Tab-separated table of C-alpha atoms in Angstrom:
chain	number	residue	atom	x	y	z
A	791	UNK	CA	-18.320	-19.693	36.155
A	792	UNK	CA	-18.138	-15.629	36.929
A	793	UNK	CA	-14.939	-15.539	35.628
A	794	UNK	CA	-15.472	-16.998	32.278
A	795	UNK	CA	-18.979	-14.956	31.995
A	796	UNK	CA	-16.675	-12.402	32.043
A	797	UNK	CA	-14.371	-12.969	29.846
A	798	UNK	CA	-16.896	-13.676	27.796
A	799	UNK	CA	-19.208	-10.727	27.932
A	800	UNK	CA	-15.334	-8.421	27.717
A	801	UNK	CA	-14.400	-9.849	24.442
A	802	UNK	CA	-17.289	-11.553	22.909
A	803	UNK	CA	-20.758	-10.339	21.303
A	804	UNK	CA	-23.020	-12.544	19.629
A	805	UNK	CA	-25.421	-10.538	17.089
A	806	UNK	CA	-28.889	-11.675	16.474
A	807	UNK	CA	-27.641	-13.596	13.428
A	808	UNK	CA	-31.272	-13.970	11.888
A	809	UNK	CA	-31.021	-10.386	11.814
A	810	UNK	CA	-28.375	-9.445	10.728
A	811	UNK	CA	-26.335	-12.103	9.830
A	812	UNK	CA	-23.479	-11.357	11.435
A	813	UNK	CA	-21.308	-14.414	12.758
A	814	UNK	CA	-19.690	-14.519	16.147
A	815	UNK	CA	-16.941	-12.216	16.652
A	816	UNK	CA	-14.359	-11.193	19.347
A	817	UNK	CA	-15.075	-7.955	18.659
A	818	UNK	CA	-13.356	-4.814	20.480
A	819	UNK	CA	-12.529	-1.136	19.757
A	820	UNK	CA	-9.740	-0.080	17.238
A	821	UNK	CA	-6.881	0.280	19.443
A	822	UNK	CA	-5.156	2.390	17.024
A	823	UNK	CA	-7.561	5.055	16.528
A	824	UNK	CA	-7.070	6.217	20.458
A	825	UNK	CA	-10.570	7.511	21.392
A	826	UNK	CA	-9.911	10.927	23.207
A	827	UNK	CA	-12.843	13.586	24.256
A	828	UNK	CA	-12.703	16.615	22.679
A	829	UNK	CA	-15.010	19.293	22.841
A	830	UNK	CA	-18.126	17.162	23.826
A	831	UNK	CA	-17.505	14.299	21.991
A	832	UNK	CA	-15.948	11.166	21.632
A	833	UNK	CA	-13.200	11.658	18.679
A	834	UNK	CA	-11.308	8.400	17.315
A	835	UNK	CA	-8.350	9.092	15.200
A	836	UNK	CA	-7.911	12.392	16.430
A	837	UNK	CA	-6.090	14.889	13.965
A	838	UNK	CA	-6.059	12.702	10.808
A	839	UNK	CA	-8.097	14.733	8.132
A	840	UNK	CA	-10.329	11.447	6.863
A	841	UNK	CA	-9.773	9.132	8.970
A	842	UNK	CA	-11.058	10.719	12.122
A	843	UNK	CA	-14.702	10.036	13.412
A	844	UNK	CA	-17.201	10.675	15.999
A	845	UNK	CA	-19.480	9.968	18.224
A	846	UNK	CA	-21.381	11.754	20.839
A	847	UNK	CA	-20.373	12.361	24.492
A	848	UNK	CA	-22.526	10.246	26.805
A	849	UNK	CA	-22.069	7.802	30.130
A	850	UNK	CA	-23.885	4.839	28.107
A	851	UNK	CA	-21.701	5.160	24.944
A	852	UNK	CA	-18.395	5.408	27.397
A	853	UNK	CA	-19.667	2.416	29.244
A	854	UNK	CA	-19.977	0.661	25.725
A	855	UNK	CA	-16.696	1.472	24.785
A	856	UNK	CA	-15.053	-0.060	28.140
A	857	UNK	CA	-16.707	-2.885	27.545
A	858	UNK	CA	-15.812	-3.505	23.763
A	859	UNK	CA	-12.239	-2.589	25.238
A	860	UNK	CA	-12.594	-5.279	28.074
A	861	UNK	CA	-12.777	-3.152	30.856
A	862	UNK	CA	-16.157	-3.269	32.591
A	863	UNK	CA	-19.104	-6.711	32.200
A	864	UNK	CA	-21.665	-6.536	29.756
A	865	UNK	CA	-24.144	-7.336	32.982
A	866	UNK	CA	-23.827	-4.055	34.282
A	867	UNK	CA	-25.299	-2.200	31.527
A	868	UNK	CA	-28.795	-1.667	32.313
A	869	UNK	CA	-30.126	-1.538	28.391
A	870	UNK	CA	-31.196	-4.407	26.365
A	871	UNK	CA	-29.422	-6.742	24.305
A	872	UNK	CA	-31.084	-4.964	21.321
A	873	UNK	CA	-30.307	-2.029	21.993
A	874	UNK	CA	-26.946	-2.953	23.246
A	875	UNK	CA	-26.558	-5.079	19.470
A	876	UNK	CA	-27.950	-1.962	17.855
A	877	UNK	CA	-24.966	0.368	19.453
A	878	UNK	CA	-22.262	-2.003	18.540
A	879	UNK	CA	-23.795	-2.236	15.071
A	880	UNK	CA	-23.621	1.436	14.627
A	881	UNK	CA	-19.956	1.527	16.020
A	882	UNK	CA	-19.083	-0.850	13.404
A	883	UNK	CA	-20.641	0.844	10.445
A	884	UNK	CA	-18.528	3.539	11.763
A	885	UNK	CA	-15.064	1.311	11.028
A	886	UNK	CA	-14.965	1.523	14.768
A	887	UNK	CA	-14.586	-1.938	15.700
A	888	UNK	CA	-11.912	-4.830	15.088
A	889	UNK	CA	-10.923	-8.048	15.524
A	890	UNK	CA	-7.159	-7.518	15.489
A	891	UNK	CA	-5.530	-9.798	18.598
A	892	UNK	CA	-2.470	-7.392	18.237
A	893	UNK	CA	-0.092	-10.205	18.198
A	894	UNK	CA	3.349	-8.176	18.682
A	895	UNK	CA	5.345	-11.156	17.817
A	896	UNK	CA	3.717	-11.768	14.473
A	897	UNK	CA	5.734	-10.846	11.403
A	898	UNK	CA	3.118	-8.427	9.924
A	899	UNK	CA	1.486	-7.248	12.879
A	900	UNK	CA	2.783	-3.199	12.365
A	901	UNK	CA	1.414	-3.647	8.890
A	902	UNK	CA	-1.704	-4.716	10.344
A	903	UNK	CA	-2.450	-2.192	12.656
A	904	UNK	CA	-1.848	0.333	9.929
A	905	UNK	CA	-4.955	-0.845	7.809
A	906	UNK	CA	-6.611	-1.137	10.893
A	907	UNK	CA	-6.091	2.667	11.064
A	908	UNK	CA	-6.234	3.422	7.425
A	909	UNK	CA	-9.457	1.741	6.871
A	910	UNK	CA	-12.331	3.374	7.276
A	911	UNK	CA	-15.345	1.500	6.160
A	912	UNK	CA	-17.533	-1.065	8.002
A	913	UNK	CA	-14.602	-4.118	7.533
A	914	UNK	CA	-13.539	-5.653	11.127
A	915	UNK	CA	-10.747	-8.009	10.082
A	916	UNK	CA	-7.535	-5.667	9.082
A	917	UNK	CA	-5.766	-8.779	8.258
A	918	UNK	CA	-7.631	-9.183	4.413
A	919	UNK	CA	-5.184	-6.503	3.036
A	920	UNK	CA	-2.316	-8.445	4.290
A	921	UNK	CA	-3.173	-11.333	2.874
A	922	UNK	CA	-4.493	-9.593	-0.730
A	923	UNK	CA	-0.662	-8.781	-0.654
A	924	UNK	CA	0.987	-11.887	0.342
A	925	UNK	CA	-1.020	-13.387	-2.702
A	926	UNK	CA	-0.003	-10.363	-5.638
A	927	UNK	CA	2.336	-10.832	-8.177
A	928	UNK	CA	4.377	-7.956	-9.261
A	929	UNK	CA	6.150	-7.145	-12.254
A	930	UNK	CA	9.410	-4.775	-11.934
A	931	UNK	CA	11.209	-3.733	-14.686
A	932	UNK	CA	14.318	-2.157	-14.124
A	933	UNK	CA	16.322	-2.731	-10.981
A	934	UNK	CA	18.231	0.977	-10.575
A	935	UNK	CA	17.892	3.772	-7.983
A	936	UNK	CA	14.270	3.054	-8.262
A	937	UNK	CA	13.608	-0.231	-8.997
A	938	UNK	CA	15.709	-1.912	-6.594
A	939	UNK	CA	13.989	0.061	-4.042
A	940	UNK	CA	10.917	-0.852	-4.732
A	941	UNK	CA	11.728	-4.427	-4.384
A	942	UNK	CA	12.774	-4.425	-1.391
A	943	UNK	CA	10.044	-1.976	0.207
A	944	UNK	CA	7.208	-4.504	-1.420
A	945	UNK	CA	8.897	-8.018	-0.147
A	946	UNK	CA	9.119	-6.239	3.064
A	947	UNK	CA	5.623	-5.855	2.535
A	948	UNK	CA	4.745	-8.852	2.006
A	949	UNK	CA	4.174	-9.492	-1.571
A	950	UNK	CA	5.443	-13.077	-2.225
A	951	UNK	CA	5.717	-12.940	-6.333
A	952	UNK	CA	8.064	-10.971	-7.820
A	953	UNK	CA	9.273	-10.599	-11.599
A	954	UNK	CA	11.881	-8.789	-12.349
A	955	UNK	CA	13.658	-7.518	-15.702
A	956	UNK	CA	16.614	-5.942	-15.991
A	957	UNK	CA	20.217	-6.402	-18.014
A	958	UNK	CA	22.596	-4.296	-16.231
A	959	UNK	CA	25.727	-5.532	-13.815
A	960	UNK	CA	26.411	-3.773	-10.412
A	961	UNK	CA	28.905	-0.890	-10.675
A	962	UNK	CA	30.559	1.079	-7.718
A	963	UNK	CA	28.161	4.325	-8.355
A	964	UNK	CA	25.038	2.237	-7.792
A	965	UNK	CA	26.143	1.606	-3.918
A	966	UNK	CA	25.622	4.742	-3.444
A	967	UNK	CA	21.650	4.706	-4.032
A	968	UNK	CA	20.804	1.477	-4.535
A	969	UNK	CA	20.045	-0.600	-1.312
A	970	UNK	CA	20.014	-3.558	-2.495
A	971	UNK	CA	23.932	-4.125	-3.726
A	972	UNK	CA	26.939	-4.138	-1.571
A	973	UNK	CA	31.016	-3.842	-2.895
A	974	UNK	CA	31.268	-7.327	-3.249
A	975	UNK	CA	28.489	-7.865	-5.982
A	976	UNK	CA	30.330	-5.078	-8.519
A	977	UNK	CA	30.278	-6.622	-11.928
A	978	UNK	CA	27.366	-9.403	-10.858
A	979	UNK	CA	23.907	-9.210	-12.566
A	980	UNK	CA	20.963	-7.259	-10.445
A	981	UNK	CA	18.522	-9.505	-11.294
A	982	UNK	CA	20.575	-12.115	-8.995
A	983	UNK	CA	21.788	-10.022	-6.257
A	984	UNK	CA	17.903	-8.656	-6.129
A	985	UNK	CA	16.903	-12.252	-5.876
A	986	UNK	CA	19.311	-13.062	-3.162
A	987	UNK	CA	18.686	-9.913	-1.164
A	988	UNK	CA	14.792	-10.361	-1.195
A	989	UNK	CA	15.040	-13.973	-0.541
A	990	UNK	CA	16.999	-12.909	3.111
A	991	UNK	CA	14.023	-10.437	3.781
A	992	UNK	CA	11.511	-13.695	3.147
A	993	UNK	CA	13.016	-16.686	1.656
A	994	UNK	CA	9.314	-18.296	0.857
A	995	UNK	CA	9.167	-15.369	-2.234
A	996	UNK	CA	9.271	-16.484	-5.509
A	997	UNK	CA	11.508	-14.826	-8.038
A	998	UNK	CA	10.924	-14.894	-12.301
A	999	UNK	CA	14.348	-13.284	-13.408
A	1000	UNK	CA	14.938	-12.017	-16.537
A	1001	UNK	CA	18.358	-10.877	-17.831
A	1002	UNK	CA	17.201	-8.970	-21.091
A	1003	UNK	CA	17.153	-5.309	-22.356
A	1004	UNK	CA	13.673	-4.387	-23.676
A	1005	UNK	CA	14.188	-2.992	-26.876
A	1006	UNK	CA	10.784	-3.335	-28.374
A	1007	UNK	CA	6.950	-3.332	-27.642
A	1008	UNK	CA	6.880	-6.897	-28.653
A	1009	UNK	CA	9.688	-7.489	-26.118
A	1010	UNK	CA	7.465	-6.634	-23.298
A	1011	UNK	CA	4.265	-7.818	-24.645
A	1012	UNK	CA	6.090	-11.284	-24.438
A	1013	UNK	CA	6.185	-10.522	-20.558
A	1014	UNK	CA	2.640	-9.739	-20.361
A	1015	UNK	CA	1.783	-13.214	-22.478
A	1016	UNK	CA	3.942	-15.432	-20.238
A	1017	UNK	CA	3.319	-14.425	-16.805
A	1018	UNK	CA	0.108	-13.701	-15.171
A	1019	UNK	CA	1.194	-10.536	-12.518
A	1020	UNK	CA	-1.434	-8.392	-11.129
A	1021	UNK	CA	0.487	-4.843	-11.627
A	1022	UNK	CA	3.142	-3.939	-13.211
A	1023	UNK	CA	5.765	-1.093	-12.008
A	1024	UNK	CA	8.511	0.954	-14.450
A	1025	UNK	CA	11.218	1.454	-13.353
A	1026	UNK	CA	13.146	1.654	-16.406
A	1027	UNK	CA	14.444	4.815	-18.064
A	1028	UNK	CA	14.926	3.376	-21.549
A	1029	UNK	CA	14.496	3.410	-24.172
A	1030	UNK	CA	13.476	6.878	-22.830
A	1031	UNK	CA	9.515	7.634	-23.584
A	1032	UNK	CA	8.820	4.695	-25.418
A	1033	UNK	CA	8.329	2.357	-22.809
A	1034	UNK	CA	5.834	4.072	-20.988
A	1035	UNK	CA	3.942	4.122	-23.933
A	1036	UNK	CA	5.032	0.225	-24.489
A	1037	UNK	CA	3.241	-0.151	-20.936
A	1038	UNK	CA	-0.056	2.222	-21.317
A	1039	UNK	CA	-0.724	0.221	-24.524
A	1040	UNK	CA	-0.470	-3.557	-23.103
A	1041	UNK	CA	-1.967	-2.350	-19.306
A	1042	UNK	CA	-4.975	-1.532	-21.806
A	1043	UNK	CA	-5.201	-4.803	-23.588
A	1044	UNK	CA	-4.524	-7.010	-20.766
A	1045	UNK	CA	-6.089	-5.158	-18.538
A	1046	UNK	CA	-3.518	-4.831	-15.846
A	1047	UNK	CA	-2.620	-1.474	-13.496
A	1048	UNK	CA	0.501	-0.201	-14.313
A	1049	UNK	CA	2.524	2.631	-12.153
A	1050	UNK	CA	5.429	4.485	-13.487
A	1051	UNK	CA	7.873	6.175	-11.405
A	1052	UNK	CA	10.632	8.474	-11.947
A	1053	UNK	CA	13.222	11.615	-10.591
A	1054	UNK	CA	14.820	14.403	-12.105
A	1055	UNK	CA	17.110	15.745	-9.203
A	1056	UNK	CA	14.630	17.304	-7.030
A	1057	UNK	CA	11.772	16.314	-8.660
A	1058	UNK	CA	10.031	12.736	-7.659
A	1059	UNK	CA	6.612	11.971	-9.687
A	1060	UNK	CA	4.936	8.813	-10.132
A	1061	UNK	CA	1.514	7.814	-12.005
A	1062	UNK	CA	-0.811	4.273	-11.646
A	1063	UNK	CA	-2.741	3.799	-15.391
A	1064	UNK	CA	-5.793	2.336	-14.363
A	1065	UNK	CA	-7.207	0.548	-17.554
A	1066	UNK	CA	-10.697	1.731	-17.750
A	1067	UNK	CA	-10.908	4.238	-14.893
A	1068	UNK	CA	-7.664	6.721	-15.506
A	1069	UNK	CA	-6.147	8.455	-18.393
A	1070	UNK	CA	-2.675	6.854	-19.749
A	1071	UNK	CA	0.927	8.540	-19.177
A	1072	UNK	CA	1.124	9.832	-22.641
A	1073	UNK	CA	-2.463	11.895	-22.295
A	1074	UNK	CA	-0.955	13.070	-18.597
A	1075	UNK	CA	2.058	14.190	-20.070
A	1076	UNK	CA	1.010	15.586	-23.281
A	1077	UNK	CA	-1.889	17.754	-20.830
A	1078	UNK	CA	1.425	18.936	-18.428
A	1079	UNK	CA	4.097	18.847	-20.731
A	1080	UNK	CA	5.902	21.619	-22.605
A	1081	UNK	CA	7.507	21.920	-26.381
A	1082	UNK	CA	11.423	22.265	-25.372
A	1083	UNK	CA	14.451	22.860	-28.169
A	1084	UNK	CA	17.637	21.956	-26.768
A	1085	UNK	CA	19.993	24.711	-26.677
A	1086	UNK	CA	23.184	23.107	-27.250
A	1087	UNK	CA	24.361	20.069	-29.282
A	1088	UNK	CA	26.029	17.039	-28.121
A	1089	UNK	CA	25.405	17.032	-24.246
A	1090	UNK	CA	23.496	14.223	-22.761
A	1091	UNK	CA	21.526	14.793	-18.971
A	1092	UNK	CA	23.738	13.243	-16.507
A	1093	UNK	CA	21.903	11.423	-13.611
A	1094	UNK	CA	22.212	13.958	-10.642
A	1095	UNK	CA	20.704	12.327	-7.727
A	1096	UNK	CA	21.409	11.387	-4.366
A	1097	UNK	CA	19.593	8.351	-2.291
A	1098	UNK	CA	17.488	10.215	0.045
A	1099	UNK	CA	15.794	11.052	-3.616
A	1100	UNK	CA	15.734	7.392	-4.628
A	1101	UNK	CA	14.268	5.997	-1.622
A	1102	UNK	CA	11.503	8.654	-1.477
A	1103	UNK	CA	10.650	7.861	-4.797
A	1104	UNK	CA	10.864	4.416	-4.495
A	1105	UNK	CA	8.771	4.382	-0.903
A	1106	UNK	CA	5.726	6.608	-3.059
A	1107	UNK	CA	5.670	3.766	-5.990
A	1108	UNK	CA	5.216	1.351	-3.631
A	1109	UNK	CA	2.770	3.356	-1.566
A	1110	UNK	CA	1.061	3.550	-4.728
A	1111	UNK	CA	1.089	-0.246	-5.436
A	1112	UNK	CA	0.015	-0.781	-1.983
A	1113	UNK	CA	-3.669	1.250	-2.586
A	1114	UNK	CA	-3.828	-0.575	-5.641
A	1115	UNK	CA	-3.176	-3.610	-4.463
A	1116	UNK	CA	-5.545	-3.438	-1.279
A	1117	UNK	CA	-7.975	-0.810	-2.527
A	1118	UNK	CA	-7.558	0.825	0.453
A	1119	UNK	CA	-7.247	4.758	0.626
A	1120	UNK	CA	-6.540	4.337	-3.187
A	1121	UNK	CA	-6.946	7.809	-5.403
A	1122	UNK	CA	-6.675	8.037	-9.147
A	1123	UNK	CA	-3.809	10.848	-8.874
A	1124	UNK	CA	-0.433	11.658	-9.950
A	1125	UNK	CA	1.682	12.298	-7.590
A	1126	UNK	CA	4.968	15.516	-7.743
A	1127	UNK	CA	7.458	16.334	-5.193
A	1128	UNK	CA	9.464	19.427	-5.995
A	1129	UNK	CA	11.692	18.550	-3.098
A	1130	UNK	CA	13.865	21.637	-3.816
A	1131	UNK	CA	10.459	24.346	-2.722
A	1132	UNK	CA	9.101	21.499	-0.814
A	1133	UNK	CA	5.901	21.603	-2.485
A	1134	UNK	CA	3.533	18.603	-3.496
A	1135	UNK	CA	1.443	18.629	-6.681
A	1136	UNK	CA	-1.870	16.222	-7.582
A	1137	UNK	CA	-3.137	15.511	-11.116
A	1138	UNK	CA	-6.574	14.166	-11.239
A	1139	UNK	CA	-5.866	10.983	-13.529
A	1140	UNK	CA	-10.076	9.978	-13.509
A	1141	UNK	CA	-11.212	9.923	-17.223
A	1142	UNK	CA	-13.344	12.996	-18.119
């Protein structure tokens, strides 16, 4: 009967729930936040600018803390349950608390743990975000140095709904930055070797393919009719302005976020159009763009890029989708890498 009093009084609260109405839960302290003392207090999430907290140096709260951890009895504090409910309801406000199991041999557990850490408000279960992914759709268009990517990063993930657009075959330069392809698929469609390679990450993900080129508005508006994502993500380079425009105008009318990534050698940027909260691509790039006359006639930009480039970009639009996706840490910024000075510009995207 000790035993199981203390297992019980290690792992398991139970709040006044007239009160507070707050159900039963196996609560503990966020392991991955590491609660060090510094200076006279207790510091969790030491060294991360936002996400570090704190709380004040004393034996009582240290003797809370080993027993939200498991390691000493409730019965051997000396305060009262309310008091002892009112310091474990102030720990959670704090984003403190959790009731993670940290299951190491569950598939998402790493991805997990990092909400755990990344979320800050009063929320004990880190395991909603997983799940708000594993139930988005996302729409990709185009499957190249980017896009492909991206596909990959999100079904690793977890996002379970993918379409994808895209008319191009596999050629030998795409092995080079393009991780989803291998030799043997040269000549094949991407929209089928994405599929394929995807569906060997998680084979429970469903795949809409489309094999088209989207020459017009209407082309993609079509998309946006037929299937009912909850962000969108261009990847596609052509035809070159006009679809980002294409996508600002239907993210508005259907109400949908849409991020757009891209490179230009050493330059990675990507944007998330928030209908009703940010400013669309065109306004961001009319505000930071420059007249240019071409100098000379008859020369095209050749793609100069390398897949350290490709996967960085492709691992921020996804970041991006992520926030979106989850709400969590999400800003309404632009994001630039000038990977050449290693410098990192923000563009406040909020509508004035």
């Amino acid at each position: 009967m000790k035993q199981n009093r203390k297992n019980l009084y290690s792992f398991c609260f139970v709040f006044n729930l007239e009160r507070r109405n707050i159900s039963m839960t196996l609560l503990k302290i966020k392991k991955t936040l590491q609660p060090l003392i510094v200076e006279g207090k207790i510091i969790f999430g030491f060294g991360q600018d936002g996400i570090e907290r704190s709380i004040e140096k004393s034996e009582l709260n240290i003797d809370i803390l080993k027993v939200l951890n498991g390691e000493k009895e409730r019965e051997h504090l000396t305060i009262s349950t309310e008091e002892f409910n009112n310091k474990v309801e102030a720990l959670k406000d704090l984003g403190l608390l959790t009731i993670n199991d940290y299951d190491k041999q569950y598939k998402y557990s790493r991805n997990i743990n990092f909400f755990e850490w990344m979320d800050i408000s009063n929320n004990t279960d880190p395991s909603i975000y997983q799940r708000k992914l594993n139930k988005a759709h996302v729409l990709i268009v185009g499957l190249g140095g980017i896009g492909a990517n991206v596909c990959e990063i999100l079904a690793r993930l977890g996002i379970q709904t993918f379409t994808i657009i895209d008319n191009d075959r596999i050629d030998e330069t795409n092995l080079t930055r393009q991780g989803t392809y291998f030799k043997e698929d040269i000549g094949k469609n991407k929209v089928d070797r994405v599929e394929k390679y995807i569906k060997k990450i998680d084979s429970k993900i469903n795949v809409n393919k489309i094999n088209k080129y989207l020459a017009t508005k209407n082309d993609l508006q079509e998309i946006f009719k037929k299937y009912n994502f909850d962000i969108s993500i261009c990847c596609a380079d052509t035809p070159k302005h006009e679809i980002d425009v294409w996508f600002d105008d239907l993210s508005i009318e259907f109400n949908k976020p849409f991020i757009s990534g891209s490179y230009a050698s050493t330059v990675i940027n990507t944007f998330c159009m928030n209908p009703n909260l940010t400013i669309t691509s065109s306004e961001l790039y009319g505000e930071q763009g420059a007249p240019r006359e071409q100098l000379l006639e008859n020369i095209t930009f050749s793609t100069s890029v390398i897949a350290p480039v490709t996967y960085m970009a492709a691992g921020l639009i996804s970041y991006q989708a992520f926030s979106v996706i989850t709400q969590l840490n999400y800003k309404p910024e632009a994001i630039q890498i000038d990977l050449f000075n290693w410098n990192v510009y923000k563009y406040d995207l909020k509508k004035k």
